[in-house]
Short mmCIF file of C-alpha atoms in Angstrom, two decimals:
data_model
loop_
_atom_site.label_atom_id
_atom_site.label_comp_id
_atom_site.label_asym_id
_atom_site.label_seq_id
_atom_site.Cartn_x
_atom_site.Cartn_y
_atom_site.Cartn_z
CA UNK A 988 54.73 132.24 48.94
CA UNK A 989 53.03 130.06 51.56
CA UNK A 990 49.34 130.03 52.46
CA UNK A 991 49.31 130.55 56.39
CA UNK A 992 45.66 130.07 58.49
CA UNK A 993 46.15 132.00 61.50
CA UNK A 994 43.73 130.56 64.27
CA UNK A 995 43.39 133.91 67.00
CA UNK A 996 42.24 134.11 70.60
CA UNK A 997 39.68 137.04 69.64
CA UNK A 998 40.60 139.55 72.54
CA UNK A 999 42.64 142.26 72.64
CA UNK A 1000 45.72 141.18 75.01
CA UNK A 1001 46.03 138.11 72.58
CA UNK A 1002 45.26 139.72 69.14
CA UNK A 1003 47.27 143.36 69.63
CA UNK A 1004 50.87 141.92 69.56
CA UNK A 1005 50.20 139.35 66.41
CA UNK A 1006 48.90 142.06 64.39
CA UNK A 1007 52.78 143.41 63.34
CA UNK A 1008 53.60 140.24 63.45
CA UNK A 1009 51.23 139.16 60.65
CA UNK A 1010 51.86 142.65 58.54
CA UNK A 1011 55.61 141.55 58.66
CA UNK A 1012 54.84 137.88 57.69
CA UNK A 1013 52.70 139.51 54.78
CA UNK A 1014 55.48 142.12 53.60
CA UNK A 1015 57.45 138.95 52.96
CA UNK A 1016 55.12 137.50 50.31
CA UNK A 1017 52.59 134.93 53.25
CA UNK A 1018 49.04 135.00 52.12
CA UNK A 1019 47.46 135.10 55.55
CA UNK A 1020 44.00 134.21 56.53
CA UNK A 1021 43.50 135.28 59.91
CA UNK A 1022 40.29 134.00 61.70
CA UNK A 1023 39.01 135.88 64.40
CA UNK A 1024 35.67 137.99 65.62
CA UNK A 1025 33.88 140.86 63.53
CA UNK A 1026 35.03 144.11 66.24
CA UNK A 1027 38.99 142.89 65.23
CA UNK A 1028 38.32 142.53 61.19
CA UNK A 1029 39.36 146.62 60.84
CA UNK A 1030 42.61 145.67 62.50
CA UNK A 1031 43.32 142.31 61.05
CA UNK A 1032 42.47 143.77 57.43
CA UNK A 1033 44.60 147.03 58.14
CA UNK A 1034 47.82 144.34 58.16
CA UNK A 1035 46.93 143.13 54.61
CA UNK A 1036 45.72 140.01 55.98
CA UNK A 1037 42.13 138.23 54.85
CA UNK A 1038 39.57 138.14 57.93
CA UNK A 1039 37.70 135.38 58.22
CA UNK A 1040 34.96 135.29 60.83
CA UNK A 1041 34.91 132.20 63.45
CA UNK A 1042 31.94 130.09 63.07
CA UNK A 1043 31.27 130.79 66.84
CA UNK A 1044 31.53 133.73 69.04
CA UNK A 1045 32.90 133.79 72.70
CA UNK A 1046 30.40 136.20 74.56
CA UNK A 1047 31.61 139.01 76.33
CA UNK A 1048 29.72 139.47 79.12
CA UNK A 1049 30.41 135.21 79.75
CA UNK A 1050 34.53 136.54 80.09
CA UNK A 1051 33.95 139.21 82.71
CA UNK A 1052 32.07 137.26 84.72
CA UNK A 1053 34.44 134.31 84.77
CA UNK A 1054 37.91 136.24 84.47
CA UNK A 1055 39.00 136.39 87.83
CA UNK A 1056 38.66 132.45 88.26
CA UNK A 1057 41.40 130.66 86.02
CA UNK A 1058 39.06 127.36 86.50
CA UNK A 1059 36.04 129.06 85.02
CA UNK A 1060 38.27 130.07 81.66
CA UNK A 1061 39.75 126.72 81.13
CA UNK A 1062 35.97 125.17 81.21
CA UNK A 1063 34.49 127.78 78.78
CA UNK A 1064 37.81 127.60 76.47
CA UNK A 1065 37.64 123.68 76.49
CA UNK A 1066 33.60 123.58 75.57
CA UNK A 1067 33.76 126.50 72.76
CA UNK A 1068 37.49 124.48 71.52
CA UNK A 1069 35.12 121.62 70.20
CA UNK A 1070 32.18 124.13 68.86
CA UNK A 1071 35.19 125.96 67.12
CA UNK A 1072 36.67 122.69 65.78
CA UNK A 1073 33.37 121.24 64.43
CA UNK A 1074 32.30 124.75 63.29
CA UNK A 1075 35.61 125.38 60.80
CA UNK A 1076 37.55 122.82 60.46
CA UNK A 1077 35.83 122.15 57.18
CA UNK A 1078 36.62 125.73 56.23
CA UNK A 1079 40.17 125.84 57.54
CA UNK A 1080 40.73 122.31 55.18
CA UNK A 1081 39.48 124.31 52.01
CA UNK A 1082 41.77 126.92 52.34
CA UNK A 1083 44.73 124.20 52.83
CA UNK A 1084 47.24 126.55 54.44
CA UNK A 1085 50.86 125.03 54.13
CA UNK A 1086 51.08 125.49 58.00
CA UNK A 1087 49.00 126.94 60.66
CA UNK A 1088 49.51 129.28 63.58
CA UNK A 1089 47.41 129.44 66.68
CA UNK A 1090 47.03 131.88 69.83
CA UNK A 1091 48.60 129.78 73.25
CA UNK A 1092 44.86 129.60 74.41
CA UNK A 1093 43.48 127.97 70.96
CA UNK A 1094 43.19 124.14 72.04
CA UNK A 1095 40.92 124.65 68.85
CA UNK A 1096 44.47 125.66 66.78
CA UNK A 1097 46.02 122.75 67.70
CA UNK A 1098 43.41 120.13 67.28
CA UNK A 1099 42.50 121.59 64.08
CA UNK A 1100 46.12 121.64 63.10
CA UNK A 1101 46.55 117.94 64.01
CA UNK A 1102 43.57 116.30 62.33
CA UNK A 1103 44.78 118.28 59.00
CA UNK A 1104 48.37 117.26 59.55
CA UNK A 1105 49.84 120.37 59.17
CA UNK A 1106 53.10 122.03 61.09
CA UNK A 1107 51.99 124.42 63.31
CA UNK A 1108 53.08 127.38 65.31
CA UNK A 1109 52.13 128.77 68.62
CA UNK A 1110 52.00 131.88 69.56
CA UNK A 1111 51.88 133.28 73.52
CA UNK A 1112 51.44 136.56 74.94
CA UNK A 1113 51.90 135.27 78.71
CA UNK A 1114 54.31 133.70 80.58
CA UNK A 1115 55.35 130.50 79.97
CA UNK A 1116 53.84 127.99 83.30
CA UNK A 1117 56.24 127.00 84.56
CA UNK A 1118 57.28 125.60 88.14
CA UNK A 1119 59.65 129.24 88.60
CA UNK A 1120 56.04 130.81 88.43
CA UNK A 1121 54.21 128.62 90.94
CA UNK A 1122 57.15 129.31 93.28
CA UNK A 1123 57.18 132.93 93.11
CA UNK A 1124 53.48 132.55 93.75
CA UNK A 1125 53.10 130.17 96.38
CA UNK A 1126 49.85 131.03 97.25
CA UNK A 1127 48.69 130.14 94.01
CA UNK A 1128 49.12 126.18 95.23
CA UNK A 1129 47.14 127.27 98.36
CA UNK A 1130 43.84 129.07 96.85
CA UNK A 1131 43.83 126.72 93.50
CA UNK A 1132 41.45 124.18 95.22
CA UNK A 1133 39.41 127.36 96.45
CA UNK A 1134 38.92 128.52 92.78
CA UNK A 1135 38.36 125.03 91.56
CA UNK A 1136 35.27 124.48 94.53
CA UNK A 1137 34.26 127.88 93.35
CA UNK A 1138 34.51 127.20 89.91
CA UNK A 1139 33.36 123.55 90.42
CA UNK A 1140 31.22 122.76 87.15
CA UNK A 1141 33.39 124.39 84.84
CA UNK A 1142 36.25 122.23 86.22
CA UNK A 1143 34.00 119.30 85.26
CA UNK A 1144 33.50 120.59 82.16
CA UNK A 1145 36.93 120.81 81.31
CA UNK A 1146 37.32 116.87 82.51
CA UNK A 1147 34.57 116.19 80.23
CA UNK A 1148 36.17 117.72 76.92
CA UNK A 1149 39.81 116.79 78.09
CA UNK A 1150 38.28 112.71 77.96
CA UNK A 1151 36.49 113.95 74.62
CA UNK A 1152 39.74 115.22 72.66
CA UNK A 1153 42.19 112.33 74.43
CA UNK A 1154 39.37 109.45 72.40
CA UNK A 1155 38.42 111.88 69.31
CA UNK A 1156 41.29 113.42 68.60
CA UNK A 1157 44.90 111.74 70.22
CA UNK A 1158 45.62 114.78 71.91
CA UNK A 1159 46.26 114.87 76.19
CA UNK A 1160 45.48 118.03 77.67
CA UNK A 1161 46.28 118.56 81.39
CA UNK A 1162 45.11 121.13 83.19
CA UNK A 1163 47.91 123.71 81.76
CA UNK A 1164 47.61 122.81 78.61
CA UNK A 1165 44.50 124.42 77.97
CA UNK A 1166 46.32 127.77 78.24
CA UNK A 1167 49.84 126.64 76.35
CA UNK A 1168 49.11 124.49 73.65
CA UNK A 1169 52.94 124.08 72.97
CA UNK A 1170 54.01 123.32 69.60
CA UNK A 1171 57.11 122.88 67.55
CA UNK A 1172 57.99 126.12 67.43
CA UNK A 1173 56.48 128.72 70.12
CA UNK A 1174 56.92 132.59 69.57
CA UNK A 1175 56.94 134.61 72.94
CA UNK A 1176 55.73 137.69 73.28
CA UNK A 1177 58.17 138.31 76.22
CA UNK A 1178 61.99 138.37 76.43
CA UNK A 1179 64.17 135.96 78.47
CA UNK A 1180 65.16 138.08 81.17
CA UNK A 1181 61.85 139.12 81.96
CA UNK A 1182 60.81 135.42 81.90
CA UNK A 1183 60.65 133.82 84.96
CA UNK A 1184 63.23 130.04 84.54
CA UNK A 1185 63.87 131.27 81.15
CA UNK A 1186 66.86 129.06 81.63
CA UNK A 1187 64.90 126.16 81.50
CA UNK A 1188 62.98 126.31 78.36
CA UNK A 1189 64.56 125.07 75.34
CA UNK A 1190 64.86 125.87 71.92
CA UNK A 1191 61.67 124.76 70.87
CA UNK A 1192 60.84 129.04 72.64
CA UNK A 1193 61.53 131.65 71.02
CA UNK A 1194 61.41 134.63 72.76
CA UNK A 1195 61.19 137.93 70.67
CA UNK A 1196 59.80 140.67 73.09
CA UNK A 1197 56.96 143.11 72.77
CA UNK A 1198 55.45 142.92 68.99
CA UNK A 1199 55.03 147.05 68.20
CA UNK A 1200 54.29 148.88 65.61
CA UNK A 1201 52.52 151.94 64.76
CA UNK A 1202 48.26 152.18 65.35
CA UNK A 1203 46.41 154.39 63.99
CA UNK A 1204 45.75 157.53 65.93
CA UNK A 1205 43.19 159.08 67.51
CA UNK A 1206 42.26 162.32 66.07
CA UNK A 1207 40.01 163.46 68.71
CA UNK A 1208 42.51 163.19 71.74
CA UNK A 1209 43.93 165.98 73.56
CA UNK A 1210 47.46 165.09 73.11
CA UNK A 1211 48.36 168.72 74.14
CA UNK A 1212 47.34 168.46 77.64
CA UNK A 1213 50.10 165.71 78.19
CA UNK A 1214 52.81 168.02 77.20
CA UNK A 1215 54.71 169.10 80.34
CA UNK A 1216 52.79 167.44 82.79
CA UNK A 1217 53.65 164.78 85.34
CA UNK A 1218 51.30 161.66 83.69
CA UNK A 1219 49.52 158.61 85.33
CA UNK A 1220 47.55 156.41 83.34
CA UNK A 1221 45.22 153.92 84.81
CA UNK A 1222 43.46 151.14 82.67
CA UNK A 1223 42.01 147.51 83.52
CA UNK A 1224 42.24 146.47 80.38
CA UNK A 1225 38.96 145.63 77.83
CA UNK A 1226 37.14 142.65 79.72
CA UNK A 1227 37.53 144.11 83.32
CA UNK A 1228 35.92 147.16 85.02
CA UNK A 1229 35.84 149.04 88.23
CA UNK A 1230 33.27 151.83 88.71
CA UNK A 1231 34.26 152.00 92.52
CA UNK A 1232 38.12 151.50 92.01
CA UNK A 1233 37.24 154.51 89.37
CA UNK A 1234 35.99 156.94 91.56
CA UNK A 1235 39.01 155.93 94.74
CA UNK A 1236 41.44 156.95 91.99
CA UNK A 1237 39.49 160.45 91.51
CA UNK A 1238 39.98 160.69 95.20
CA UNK A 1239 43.63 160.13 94.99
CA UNK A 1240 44.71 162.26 92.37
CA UNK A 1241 41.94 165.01 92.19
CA UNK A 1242 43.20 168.45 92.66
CA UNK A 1243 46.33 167.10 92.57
CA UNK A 1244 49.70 168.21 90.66
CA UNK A 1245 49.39 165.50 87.82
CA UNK A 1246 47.41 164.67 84.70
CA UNK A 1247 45.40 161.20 84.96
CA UNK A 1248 44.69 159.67 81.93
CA UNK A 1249 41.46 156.87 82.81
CA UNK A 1250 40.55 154.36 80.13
CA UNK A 1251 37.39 153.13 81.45
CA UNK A 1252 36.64 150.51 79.06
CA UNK A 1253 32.97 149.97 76.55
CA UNK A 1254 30.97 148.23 79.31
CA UNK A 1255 31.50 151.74 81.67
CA UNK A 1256 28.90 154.86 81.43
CA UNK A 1257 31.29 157.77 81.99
CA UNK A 1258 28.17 160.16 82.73
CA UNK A 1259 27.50 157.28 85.61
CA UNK A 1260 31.15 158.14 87.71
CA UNK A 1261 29.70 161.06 88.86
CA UNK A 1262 31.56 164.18 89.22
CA UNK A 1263 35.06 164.21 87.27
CA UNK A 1264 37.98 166.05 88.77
CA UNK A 1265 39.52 168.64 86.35
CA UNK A 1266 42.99 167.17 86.29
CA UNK A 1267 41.18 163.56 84.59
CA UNK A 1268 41.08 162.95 81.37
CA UNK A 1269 38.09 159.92 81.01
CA UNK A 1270 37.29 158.00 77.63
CA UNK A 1271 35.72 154.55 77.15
CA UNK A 1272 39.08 153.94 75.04
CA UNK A 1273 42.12 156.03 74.68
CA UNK A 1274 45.51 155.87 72.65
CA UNK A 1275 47.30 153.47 74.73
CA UNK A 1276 50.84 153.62 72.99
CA UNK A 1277 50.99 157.18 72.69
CA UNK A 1278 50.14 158.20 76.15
CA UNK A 1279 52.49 155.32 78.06
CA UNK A 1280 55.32 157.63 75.72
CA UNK A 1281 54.52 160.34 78.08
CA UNK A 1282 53.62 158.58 81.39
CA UNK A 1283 55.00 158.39 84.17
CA UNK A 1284 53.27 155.53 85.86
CA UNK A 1285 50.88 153.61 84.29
CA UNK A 1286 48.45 151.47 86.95
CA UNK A 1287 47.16 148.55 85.15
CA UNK A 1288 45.12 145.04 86.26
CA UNK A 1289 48.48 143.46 84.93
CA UNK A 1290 47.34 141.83 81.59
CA UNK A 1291 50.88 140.99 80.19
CA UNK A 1292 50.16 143.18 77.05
CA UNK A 1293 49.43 145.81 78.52
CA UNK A 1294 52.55 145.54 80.86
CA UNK A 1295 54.86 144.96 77.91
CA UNK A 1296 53.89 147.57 76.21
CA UNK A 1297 54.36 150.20 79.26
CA UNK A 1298 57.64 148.40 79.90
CA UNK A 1299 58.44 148.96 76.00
CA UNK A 1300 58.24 152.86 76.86
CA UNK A 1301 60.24 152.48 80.42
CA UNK A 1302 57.03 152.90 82.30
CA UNK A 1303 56.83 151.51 85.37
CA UNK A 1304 53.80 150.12 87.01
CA UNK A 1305 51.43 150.00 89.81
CA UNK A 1306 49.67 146.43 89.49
CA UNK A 1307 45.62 146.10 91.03
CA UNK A 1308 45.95 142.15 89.84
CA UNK A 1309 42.20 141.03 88.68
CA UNK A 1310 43.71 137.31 88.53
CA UNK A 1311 46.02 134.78 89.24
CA UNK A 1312 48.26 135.73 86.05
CA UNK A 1313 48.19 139.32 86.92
CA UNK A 1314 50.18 138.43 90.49
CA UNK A 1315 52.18 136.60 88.97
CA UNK A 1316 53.37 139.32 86.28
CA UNK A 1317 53.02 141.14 89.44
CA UNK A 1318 55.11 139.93 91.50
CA UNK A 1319 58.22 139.29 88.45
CA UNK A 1320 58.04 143.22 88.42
CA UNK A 1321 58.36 143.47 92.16
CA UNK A 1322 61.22 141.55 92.13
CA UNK A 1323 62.80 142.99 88.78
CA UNK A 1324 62.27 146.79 90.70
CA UNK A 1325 59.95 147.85 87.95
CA UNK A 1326 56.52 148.32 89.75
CA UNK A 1327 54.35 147.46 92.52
CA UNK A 1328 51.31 145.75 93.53
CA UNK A 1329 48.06 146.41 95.77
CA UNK A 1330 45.55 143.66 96.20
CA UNK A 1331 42.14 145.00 95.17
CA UNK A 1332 40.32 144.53 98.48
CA UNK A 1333 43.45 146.43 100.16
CA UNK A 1334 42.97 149.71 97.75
CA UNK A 1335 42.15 153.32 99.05
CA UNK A 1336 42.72 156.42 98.10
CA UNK A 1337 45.78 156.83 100.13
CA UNK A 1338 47.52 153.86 99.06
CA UNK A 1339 46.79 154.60 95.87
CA UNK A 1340 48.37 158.02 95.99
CA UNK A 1341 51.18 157.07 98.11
CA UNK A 1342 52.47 153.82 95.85
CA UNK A 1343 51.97 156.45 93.09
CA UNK A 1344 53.66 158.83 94.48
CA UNK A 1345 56.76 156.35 95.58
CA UNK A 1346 57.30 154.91 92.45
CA UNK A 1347 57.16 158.37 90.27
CA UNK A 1348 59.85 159.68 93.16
CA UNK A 1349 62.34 157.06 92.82
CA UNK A 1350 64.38 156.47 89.67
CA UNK A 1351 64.79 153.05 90.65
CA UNK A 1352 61.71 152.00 89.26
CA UNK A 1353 62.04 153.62 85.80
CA UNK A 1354 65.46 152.01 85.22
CA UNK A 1355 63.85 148.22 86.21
CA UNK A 1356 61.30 148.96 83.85
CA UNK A 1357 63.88 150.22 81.17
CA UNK A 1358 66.21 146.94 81.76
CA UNK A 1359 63.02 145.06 80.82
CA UNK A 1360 61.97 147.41 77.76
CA UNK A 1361 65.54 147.13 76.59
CA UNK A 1362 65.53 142.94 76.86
CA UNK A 1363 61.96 143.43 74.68
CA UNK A 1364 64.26 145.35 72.02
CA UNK A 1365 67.60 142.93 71.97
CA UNK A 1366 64.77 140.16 71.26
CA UNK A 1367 64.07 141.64 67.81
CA UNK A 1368 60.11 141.67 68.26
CA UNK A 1369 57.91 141.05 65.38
CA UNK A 1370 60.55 140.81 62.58
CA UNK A 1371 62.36 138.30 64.54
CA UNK A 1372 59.11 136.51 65.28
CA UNK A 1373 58.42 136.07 61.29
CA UNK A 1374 62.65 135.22 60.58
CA UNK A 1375 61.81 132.09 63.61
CA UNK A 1376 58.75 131.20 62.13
CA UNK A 1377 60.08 131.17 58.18
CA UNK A 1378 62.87 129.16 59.47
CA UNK A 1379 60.31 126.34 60.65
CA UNK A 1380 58.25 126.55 57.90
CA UNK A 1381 61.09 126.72 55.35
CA UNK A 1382 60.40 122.55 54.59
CA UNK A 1383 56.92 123.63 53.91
CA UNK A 1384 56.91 126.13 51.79
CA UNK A 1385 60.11 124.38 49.41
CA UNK A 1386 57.17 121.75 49.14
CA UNK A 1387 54.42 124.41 48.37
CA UNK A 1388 57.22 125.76 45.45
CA UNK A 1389 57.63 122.12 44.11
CA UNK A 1390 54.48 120.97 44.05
CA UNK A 1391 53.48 124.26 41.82
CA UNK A 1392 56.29 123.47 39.00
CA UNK A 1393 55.68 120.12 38.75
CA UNK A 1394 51.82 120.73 38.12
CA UNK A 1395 53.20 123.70 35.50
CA UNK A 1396 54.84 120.34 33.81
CA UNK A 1397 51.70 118.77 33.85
CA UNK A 1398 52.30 115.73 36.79
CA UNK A 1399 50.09 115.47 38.92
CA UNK A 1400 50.84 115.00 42.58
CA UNK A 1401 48.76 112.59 44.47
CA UNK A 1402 49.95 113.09 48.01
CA UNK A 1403 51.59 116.11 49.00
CA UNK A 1404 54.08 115.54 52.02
CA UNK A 1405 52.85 115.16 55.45
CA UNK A 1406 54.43 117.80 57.49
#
């Protein structure tokens, strides 16, 4: 059994698919020690895992206001990397995990995981950057400079820390790095063919589709009012909101034949929408699995959980991208026939309807999504994450097993081997 630290990027799109991931690692004899913030301990402890709170907290409110600018993030992530680093690396050398794993975003996984010489693994719940994706989005080169004029202090911030962990710690981060963090091993949370230049990427990526496994369900949904109906369901996701986009969707699909399923998210007053058409069904959170199993159309802001887990279920999609990343998932689905995209300063109530409409008509779209979900199955998901993982660990954890025999003998080992 090997001690594992798993360093987390404490939000939902990162944390939901390494949860059966880390329940599988566990079922296989890992003692895990999963670090994250206090809303995720129920969920990290439900896997049989130890939480263990960061010595830092990334503030909410700081994330929606900077999400739509990919400049802004790589700023805030760089500063709170060293505040994470200085505030637990002590901690994380105590425990003295046999190897470490850390969320694609962690620069504070990988610096921690260097300075205590340990093998590490990286885990990713986006695409992989690569130049495929900057082609497919070409605009992306074009409006870049925009964001990073827009988002010009956090860009210096991030040349500040990138000088700061070059000197203090040996490690180079460019720009993209702050968001990959590559590693010896990387786990994907994505399959090949849905990959944009899949081809490309060696074997140092492991792609094992969608982690899933059963969450715990909501008693106090209406699950009967799904049955038999023709289903949209329509979430931004848990840092973004929308009031306005809120209340154009209950003029596109009030009074109409359907059942809308809204997830509004915590930072929306329902009571505040106003006037609720009798065909919605509004929460601050609903049962996300459970109702894209009886969807029809699910229109998302195009976090890349959230559209591998409709595309798990067939789904297709109608994409509102809030960022860069979201056109660029976008756009892959366009061109894989799973889904569709409307800028957000382009939506109305008729397009809205009529994209709906379009893609729930034609079977086209459900069969691109299904190619994808059935790449995301082939991949082996979470069990074939933890069979990738034990394989690059095995060196490890034979060292773990030898060390503890040779102290049952009585010799003591003065230097354990640098991984």
């Amino acid at each position: 059994m090997a001690k594992v630290v798993y360093l987390s990027m404490p939000e939902h799109g990162h944390t939901n698919p390494t949860l059966p991931l880390v329940k599988e690692l566990k079922s296989r004899g890992e003692k895990i020690i999963y670090y994250s913030d206090e809303p995720f301990r129920r969920a990290v402890e439900a896997t049989g895992a130890e939480f263990r709170q960061y010595q830092f907290s990334f503030a909410k409110k700081d994330l929606r206001q900077i999400a739509k600018n990919p400049v802004k993030v790589i700023g805030l992530v760089a500063e709170a990397s060293e505040e994470l680093v200085l505030r637990n690396i002590d901690e994380v050398r105590r425990d003295d995990p046999d190897y470490i794993i850390h969320d694609s975003v962690a620069i504070w996984g990988r610096i921690i995981a260097g300075q205590l010489k340990k093998k590490a693994v990286n885990t990713m719940s986006t695409f992989v950057l690569n130049n495929e994706i900057l082609f497919m989005s070409p605009d992306f080169v074009f409006t870049f400079p925009l964001l990073v004029l827009k988002g010009f202090s956090y860009y210096l911030q991030y040349l500040k820390y990138a000088r700061l962990f070059s000197r203090k710690y040996g490690i180079r981060m460019e720009l993209q790095d702050t968001l990959m963090n590559f590693e010896g091993l990387n786990v994907i949370f994505n399959s090949r063919y849905f990959q944009p230049g899949s081809k490309k990427l060696g074997d140092a990526f492991k792609f094992v589709g969608t982690s899933i496994s059963e969450r715990e369900k909501d008693p106090g949904f209406p699950y009967q009012e799904l049955e038999g109906k023709k289903v949209i369901y329509i979430s931004l996701g848990s840092v973004l909101d929308d009031p306005d986009f809120y209340c154009k969707c209950f003029q596109a699909f009030g009074g109409k034949d359907l059942l809308v399923v809204l997830s509004a998210g915590d930072m929306v007053n329902i009571s505040d929408l106003g006037a609720i058409p009798d065909n919605f069904i509004v929460r601050n959170f609903v049962p996300q699995l459970e109702i894209l199993q009886k969807a029809g159309l699910f229109i998302s802001h195009g976090g890349m959980n959230s559209v591998n887990e409709s595309l798990f279920y067939g789904v297709p999609l109608l994409i509102i991208p809030q960022q860069i990343e979201n056109l660029m998932i976008a756009k892959r689905l366009v061109q894989l026939k799973a889904g569709v995209y409307i800028m957000p300063k382009k939506v109305s109530p008729r397009n809205l309807l009529e994209a709906s409409l379009r893609i729930m008509s034609d079977e086209n779209y459900r069969n691109g999504a299904k190619k994808i979900g059935d790449s995301f199955r082939e991949a082996g998901g979470f069990k074939k994450a933890a069979d990738e993982i034990l394989a690059y660990t095995k060196e490890v954890q034979s060292q773990r097993v030898t060390d503890s025999e040779s102290q049952s003998r009585g010799v003591i080992y003065h230097a354990r081997k640098t991984v």
